[in-house]
mmCIF file of C-alpha atoms and ligand atoms in Angstrom:
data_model
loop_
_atom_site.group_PDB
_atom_site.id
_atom_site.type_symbol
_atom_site.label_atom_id
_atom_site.label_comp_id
_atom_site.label_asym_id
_atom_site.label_seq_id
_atom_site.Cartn_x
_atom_site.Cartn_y
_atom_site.Cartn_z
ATOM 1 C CA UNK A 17 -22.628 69.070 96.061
ATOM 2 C CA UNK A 18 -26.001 67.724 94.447
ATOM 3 C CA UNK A 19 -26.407 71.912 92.912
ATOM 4 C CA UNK A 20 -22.848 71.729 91.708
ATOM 5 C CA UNK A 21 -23.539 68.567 89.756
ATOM 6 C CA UNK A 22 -26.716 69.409 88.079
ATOM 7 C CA UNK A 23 -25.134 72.252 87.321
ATOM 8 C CA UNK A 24 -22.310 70.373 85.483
ATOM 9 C CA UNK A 25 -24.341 68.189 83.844
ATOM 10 C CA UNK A 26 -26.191 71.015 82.507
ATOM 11 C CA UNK A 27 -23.394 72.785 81.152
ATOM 12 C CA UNK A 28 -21.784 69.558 79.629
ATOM 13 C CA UNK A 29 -25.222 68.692 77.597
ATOM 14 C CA UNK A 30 -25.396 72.261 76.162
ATOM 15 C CA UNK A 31 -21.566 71.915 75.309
ATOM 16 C CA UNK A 32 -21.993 68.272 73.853
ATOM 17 C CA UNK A 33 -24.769 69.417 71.258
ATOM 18 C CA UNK A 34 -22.462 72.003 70.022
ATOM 19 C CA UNK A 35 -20.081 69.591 68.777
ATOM 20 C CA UNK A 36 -19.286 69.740 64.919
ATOM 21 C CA UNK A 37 -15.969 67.903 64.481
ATOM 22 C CA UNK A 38 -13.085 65.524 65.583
ATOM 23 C CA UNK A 39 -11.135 67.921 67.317
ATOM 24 C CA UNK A 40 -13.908 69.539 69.465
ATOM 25 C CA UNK A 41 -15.788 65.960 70.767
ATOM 26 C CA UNK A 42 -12.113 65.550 71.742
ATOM 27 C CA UNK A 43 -11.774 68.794 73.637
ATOM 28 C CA UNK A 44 -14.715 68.155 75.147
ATOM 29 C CA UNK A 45 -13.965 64.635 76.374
ATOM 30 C CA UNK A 46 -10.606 66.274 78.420
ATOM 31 C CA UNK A 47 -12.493 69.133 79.726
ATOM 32 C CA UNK A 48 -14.845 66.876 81.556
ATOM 33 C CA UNK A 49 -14.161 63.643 81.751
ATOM 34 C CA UNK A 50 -10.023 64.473 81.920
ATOM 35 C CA UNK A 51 -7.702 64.543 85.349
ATOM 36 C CA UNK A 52 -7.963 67.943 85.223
ATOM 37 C CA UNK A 53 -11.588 67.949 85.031
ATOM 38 C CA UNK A 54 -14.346 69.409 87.489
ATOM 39 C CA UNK A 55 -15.602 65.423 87.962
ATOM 40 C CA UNK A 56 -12.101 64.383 88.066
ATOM 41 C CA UNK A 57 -11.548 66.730 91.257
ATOM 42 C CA UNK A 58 -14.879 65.795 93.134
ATOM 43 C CA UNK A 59 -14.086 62.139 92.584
ATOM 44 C CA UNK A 60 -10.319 62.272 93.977
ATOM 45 C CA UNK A 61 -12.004 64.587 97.386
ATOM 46 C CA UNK A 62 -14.328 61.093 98.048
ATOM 47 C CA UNK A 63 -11.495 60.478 100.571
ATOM 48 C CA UNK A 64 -12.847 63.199 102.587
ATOM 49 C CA UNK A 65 -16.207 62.606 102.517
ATOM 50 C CA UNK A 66 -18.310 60.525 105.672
ATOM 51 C CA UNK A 67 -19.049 57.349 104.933
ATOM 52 C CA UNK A 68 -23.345 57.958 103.937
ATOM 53 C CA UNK A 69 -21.795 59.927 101.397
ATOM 54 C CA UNK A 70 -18.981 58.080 100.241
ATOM 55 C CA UNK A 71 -22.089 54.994 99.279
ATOM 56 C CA UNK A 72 -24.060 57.912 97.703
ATOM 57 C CA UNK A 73 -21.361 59.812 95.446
ATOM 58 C CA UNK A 74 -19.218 57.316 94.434
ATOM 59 C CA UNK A 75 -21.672 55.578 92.466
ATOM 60 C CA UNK A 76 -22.981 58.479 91.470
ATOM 61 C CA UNK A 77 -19.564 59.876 89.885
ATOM 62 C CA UNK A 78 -19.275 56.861 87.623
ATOM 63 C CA UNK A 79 -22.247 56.635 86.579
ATOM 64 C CA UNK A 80 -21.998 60.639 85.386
ATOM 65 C CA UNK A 81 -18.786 59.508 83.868
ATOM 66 C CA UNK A 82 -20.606 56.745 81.899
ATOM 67 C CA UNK A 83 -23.239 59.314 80.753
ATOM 68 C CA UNK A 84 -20.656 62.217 79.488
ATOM 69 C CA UNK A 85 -18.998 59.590 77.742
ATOM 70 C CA UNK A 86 -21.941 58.019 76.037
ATOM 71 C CA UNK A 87 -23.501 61.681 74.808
ATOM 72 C CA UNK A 88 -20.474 63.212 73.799
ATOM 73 C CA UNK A 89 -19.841 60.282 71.638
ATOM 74 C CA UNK A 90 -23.502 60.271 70.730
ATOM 75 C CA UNK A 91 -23.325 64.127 69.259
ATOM 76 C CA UNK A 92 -19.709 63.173 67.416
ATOM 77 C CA UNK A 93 -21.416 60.601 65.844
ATOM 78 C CA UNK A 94 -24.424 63.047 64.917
ATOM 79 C CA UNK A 95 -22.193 65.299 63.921
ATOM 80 C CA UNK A 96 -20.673 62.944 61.674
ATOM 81 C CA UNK A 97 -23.924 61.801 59.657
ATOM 82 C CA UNK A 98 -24.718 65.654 59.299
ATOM 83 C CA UNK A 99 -21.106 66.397 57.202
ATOM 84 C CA UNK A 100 -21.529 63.385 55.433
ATOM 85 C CA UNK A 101 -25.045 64.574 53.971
ATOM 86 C CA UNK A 102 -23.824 68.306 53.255
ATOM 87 C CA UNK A 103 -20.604 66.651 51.127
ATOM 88 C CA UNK A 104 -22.234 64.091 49.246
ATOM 89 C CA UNK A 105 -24.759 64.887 47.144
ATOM 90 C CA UNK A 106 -26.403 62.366 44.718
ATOM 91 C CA UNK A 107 -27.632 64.148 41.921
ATOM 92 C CA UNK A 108 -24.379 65.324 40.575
ATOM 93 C CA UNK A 109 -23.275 63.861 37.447
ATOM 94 C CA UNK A 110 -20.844 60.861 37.306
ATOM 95 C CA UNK A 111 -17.235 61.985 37.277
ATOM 96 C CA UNK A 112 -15.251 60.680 34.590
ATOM 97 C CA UNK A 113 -12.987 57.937 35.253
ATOM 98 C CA UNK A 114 -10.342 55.475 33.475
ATOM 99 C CA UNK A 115 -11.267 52.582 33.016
ATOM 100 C CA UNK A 116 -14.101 50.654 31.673
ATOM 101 C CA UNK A 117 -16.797 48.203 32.406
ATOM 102 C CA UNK A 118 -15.512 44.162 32.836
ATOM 103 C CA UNK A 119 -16.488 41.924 30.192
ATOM 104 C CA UNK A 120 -18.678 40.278 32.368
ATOM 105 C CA UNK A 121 -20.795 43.205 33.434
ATOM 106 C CA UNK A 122 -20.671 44.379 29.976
ATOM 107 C CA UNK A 123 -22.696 41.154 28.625
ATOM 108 C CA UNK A 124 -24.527 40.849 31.840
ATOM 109 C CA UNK A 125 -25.948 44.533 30.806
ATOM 110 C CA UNK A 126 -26.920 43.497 27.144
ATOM 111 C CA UNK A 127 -28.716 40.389 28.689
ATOM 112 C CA UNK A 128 -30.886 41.718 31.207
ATOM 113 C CA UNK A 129 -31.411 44.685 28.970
ATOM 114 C CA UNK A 130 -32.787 42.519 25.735
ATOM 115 C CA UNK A 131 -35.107 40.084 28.585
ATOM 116 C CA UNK A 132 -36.483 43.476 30.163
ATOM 117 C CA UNK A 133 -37.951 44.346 26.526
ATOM 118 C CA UNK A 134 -39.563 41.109 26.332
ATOM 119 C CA UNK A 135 -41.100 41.673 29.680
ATOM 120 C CA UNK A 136 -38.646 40.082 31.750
ATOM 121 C CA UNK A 137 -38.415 41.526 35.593
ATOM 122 C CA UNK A 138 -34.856 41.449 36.827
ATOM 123 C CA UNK A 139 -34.112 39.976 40.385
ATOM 124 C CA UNK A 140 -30.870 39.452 42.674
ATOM 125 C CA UNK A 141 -30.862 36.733 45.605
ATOM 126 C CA UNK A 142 -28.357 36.460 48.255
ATOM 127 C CA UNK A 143 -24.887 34.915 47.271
ATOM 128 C CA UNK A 144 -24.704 33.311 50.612
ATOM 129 C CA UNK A 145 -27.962 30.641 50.414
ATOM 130 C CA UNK A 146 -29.652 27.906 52.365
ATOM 131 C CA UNK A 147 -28.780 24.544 51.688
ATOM 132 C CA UNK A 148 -32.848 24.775 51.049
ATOM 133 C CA UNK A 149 -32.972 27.133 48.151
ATOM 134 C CA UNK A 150 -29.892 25.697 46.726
ATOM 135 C CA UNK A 151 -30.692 22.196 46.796
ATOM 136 C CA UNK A 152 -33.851 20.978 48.161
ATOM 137 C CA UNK A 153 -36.853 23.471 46.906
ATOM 138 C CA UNK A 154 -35.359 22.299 43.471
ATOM 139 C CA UNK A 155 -35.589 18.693 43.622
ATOM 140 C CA UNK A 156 -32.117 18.115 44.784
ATOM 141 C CA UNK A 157 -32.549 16.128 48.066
ATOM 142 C CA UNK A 158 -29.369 15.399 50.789
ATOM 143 C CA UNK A 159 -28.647 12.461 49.084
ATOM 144 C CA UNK A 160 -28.711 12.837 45.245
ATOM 145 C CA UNK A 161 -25.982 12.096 43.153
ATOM 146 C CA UNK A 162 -26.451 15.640 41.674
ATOM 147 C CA UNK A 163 -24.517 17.122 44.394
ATOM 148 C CA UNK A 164 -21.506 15.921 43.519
ATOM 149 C CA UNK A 165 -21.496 17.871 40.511
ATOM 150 C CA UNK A 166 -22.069 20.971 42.495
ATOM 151 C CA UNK A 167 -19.333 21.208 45.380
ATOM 152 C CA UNK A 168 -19.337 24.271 46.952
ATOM 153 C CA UNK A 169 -17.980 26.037 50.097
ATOM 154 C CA UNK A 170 -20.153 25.568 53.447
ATOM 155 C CA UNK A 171 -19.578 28.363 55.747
ATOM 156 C CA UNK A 172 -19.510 28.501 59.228
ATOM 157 C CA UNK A 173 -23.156 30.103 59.969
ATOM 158 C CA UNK A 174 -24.913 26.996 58.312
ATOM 159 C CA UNK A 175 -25.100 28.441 54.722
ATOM 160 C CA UNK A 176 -23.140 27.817 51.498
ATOM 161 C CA UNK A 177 -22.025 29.692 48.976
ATOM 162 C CA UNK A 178 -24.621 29.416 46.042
ATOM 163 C CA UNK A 179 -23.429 26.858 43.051
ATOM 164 C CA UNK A 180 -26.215 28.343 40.432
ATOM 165 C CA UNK A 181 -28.436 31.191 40.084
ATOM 166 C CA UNK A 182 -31.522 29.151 40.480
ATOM 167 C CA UNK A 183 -32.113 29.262 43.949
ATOM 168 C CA UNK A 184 -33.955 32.605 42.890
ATOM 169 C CA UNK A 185 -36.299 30.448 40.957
ATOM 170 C CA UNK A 186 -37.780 28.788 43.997
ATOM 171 C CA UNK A 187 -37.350 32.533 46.003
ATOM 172 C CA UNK A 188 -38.922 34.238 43.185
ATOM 173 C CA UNK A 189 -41.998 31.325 43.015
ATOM 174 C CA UNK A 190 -42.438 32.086 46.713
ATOM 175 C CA UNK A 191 -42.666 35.315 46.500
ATOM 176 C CA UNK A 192 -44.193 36.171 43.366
ATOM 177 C CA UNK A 193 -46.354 33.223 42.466
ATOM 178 C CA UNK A 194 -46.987 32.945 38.688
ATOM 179 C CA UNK A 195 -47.795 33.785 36.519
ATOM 180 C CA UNK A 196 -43.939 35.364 36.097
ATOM 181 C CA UNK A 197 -41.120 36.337 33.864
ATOM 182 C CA UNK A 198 -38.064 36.731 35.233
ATOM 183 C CA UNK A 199 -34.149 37.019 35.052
ATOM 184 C CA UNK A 200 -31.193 36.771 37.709
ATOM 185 C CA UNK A 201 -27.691 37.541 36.703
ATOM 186 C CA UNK A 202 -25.458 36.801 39.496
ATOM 187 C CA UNK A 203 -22.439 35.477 41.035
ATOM 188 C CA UNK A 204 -22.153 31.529 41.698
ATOM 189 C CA UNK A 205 -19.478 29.667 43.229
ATOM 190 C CA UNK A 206 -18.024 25.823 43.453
ATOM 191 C CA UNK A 207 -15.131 24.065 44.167
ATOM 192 C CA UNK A 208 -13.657 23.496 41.092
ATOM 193 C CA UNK A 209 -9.748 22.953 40.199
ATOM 194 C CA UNK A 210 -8.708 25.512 38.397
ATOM 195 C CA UNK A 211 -7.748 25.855 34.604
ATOM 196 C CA UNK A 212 -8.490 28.096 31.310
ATOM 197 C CA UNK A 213 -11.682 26.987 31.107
ATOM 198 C CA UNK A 214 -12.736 26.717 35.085
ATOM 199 C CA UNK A 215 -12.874 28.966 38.131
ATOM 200 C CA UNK A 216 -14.545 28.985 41.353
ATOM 201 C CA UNK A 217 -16.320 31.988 40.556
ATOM 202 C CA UNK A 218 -18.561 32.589 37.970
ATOM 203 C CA UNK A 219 -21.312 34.577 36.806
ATOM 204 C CA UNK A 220 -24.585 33.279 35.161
ATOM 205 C CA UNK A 221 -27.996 34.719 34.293
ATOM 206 C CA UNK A 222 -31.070 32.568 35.410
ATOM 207 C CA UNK A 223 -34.275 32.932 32.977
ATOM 208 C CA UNK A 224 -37.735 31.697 33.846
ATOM 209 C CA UNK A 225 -40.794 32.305 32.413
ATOM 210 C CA UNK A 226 -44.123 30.574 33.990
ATOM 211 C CA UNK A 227 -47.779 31.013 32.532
ATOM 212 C CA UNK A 228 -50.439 28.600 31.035
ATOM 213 C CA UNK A 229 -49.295 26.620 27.820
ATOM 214 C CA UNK A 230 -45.852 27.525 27.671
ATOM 215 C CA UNK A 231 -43.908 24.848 25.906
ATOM 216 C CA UNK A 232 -40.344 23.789 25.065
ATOM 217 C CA UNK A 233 -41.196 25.982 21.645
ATOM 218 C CA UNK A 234 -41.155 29.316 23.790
ATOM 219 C CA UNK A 235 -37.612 28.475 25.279
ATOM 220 C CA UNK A 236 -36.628 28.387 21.610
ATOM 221 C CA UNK A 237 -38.275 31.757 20.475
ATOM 222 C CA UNK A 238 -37.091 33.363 23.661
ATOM 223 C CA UNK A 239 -33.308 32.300 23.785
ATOM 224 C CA UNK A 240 -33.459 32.679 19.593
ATOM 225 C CA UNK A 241 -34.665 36.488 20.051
ATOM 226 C CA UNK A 242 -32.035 36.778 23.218
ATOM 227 C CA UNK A 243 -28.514 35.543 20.669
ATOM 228 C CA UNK A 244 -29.725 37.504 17.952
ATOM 229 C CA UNK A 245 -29.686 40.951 19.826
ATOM 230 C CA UNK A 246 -26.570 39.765 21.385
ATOM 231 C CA UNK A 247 -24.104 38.639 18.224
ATOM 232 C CA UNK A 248 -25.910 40.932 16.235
ATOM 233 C CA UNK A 249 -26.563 38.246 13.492
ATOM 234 C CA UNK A 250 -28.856 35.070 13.516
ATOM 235 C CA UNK A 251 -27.689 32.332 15.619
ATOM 236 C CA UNK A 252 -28.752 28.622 15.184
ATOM 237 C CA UNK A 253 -29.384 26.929 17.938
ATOM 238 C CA UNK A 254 -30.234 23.298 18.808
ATOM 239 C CA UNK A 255 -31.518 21.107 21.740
ATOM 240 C CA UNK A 256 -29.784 18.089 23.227
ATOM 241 C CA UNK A 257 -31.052 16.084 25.788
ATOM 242 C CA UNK A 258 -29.486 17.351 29.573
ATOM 243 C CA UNK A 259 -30.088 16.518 33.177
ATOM 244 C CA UNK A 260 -31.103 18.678 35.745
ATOM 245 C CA UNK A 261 -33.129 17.434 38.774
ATOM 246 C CA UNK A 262 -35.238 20.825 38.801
ATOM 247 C CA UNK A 263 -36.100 20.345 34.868
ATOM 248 C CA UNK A 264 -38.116 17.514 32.991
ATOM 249 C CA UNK A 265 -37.358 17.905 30.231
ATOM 250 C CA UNK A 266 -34.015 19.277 30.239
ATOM 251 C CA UNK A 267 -32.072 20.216 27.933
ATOM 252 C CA UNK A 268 -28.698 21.678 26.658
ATOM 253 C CA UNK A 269 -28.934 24.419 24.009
ATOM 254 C CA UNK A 270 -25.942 24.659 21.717
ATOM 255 C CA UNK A 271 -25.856 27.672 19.124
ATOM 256 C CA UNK A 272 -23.735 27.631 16.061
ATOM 257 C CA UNK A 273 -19.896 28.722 16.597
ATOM 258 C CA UNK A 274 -19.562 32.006 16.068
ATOM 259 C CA UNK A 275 -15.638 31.791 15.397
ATOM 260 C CA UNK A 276 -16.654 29.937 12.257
ATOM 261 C CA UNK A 277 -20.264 30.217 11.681
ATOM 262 C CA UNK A 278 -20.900 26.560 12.073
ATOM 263 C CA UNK A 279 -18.275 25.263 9.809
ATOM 264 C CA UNK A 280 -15.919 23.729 12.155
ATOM 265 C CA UNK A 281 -13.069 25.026 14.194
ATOM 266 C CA UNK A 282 -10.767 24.747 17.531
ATOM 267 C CA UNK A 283 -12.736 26.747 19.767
ATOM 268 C CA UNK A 284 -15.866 24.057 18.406
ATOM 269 C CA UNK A 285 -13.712 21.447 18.631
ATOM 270 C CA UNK A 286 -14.665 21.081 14.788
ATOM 271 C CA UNK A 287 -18.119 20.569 15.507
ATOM 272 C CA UNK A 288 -19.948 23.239 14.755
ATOM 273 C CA UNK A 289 -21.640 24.348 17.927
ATOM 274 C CA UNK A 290 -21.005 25.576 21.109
ATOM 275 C CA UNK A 291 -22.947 24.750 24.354
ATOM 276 C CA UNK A 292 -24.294 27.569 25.650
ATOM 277 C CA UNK A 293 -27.118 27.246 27.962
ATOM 278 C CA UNK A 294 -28.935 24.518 30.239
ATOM 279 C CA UNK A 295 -32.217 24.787 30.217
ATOM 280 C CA UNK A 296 -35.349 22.975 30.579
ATOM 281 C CA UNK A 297 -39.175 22.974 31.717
ATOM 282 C CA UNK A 298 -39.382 23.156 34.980
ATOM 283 C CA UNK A 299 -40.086 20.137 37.101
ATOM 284 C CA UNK A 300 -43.730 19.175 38.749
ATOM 285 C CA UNK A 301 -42.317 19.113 42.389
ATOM 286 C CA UNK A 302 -40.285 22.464 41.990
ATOM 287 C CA UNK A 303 -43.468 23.824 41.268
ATOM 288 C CA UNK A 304 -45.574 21.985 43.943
ATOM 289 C CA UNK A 305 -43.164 22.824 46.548
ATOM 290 C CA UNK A 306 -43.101 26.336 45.964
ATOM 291 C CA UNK A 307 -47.314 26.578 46.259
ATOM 292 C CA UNK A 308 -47.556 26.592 42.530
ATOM 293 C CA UNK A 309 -50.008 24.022 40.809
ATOM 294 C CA UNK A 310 -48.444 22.289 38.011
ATOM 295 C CA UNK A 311 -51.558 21.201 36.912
ATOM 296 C CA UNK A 312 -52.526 24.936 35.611
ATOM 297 C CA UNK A 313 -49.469 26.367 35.077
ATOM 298 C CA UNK A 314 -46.087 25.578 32.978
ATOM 299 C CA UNK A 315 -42.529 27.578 32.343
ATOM 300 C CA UNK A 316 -39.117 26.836 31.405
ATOM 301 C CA UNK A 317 -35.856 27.942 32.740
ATOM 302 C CA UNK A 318 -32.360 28.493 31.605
ATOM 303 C CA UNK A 319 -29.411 29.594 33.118
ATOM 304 C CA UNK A 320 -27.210 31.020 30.923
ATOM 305 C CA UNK A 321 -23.048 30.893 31.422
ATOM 306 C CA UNK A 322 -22.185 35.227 31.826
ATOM 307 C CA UNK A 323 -18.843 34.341 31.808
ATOM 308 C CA UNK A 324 -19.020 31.938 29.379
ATOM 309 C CA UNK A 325 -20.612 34.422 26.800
ATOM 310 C CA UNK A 326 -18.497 37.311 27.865
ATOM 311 C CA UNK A 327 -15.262 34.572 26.596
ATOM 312 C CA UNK A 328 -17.182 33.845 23.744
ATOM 313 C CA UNK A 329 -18.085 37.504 22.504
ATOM 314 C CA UNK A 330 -14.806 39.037 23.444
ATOM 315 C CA UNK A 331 -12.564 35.819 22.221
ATOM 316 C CA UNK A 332 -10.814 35.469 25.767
ATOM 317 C CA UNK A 333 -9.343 32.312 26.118
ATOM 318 C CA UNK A 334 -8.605 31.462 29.311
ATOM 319 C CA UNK A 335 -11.438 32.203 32.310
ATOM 320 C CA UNK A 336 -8.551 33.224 34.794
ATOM 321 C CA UNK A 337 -8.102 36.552 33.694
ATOM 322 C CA UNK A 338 -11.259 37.580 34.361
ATOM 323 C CA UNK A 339 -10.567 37.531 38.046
ATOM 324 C CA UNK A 340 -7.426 38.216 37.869
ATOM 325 C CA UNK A 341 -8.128 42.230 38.060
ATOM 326 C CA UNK A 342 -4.833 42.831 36.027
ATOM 327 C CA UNK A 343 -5.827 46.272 34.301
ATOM 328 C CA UNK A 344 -4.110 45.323 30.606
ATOM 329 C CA UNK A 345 -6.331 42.601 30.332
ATOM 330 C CA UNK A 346 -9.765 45.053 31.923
ATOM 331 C CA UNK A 347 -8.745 48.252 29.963
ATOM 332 C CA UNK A 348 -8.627 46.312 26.392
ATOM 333 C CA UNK A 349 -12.618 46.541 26.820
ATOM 334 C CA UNK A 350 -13.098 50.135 26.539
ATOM 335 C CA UNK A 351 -16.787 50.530 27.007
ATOM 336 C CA UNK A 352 -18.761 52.337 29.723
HETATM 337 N N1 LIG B 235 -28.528 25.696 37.428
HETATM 338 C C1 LIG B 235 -28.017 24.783 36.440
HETATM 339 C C2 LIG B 235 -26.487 24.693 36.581
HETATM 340 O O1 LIG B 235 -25.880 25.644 37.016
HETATM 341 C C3 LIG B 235 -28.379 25.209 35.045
HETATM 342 C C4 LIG B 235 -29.842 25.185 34.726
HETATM 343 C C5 LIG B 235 -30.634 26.295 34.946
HETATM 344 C C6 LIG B 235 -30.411 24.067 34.154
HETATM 345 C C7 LIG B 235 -31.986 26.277 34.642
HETATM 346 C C8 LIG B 235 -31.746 24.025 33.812
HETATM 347 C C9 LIG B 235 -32.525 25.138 34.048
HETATM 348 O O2 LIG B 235 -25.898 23.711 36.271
#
């Protein structure tokens, strides 16, 4: 009995590595692990067999059956990673397709792309955070009344879903020290009723810069240089005093309206100016709290509104369609 098993196994690992598809790892399943198989037959004779031998084979017999199973499927699955390689292939060119990048990617592009010239690097951080990266490494402890103006959705496994980009400021502090230049564009999320000009998801584009001597002048140059490339013509901008817990100063920067160049209109609400961007330099205990001394260093941050700027460029006046993945309102944008 022990020969005619060894040999089986034998003949059941060379068949197993031969497997190239679906069809044969099924084949080879029924042939020996079916009713009608060779294993099949030596298990149903166990009746027959003396007791010492009944506590030695029957054991045995399932735990052959175990193995079979477990290499056939191991060689399918083999066999699987192997077609995948030969039919993909990476370096081919793009096909063409219909359609065309969404408004929001399409800005979020231009951004990172005018910030890289200056220097900027270009990060990501996870959607999903820690109530520490989200609120506490930037000066927003348990109880501050800040956190009302940020309600988000707390998920089951302890995290949340990530109100602002700037969690990737303290990340990026951690991991990079400074000095540093860097950008995040990036999904961000709260729980926010919805109308034309709110959604629970939204993109924005976190900006930092940290060095010796930087000053609330450099946040000017820098988001200045940044609007320019963007509306292709000069853009004004001013500062107004704005409160973020992470940022002392802080600031919000308003440019002039490009609908009327500053003269006055509805989307301005006559005013002349349109807030874009909240920004300010970044606060003493961010810094000490990420291992950077403020005492050396200084840097500003911003985090600009993507979808803001994508409604603003492409004059779309209510935020819902944006997520609304309705393909007359995406294929009106036909660049790629
Ligand atoms: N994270 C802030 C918000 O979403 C914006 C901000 C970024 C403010 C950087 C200052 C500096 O409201």
């Amino acid at each position: 009995m022990k020969e005619q098993l060894n040999d089986l196994v034998k003949r059941a690992s060379e068949e197993a590595k031969k497997i190239t598809n679906e069809s044969e790892y099924l084949n080879i399943k029924s042939k020996y692990l079916g009713k009608k198989s060779e294993l099949n037959t030596y298990m149903s004779n166990i009746k027959n067999m003396n007791s010492d031998d009944k506590k030695l084979y029957g054991p045995l017999f399932n735990k052959l059956k175990k193995e079979f199973d477990n290499l056939f499927t191991k060689y399918y699955e083999e066999s699987l990673n192997k077609n995948e390689i030969i039919t993909f292939d990476p370096t081919l060119p793009v096909k063409e397709v219909d359609g065309s990048l969404h408004p929001v990617t399409i800005v979020a592009r231009d951004v990172t792309n005018i910030l890289k010239k200056m220097g900027f690097m270009v990060l990501d951080g996870p959607e999903m955070e820690s109530e520490y990266f989200n609120f506490e490494a930037l000066n927003i402890p348990a109880t501050h009344p800040a956190r009302d103006m940020q309600d988000t959705y707390w998920l089951d496994n302890g995290l949340l879903l990530r109100t602002h980009t700037s969690p990737v400021q303290a990340r990026a502090m951690q991991k990079y020290g400074a000095p540093i230049k860097m950008c995040v564009p990036g999904r961000c999320f709260r729980n926010e009723d919805l109308d034309a000009s709110h959604e629970n998801t939204f993109f924005q584009l976190e900006g930092m810069v940290i060095d010796e001597n930087i000053s609330i002048s450099n946040i000017l140059y820098v988001m200045k240089g940044m609007l320019r490339e963007v509306f292709k013509q000069d853009i004004e901008v001013r500062l107004r005093p704005g409160f973020f817990p992470f940022v002392e100063p802080g600031f919000e920067l308003d440019c002039s309206c490009t609908i009327c160049g500053g003269k006055g209109c509805p989307t301005c609400k006559d005013t002349g100016w349109i807030e874009l961007c909240p920004c300010g330099m970044i606060h003493p205990n961010v810094f000490e709290e990420s291992g950077i001394d403020s005492k050396v260093y200084s840097g500003f941050a911003f985090g600009l509104g993507l979808t803001r700027l994508a409604m603003m460029k492409y004059k779309i006046n209510d935020i819902r369609y944006l997520n609304s993945s309705d393909l007359r309102h995406l294929s009106q944008f036909n660049i790629r």
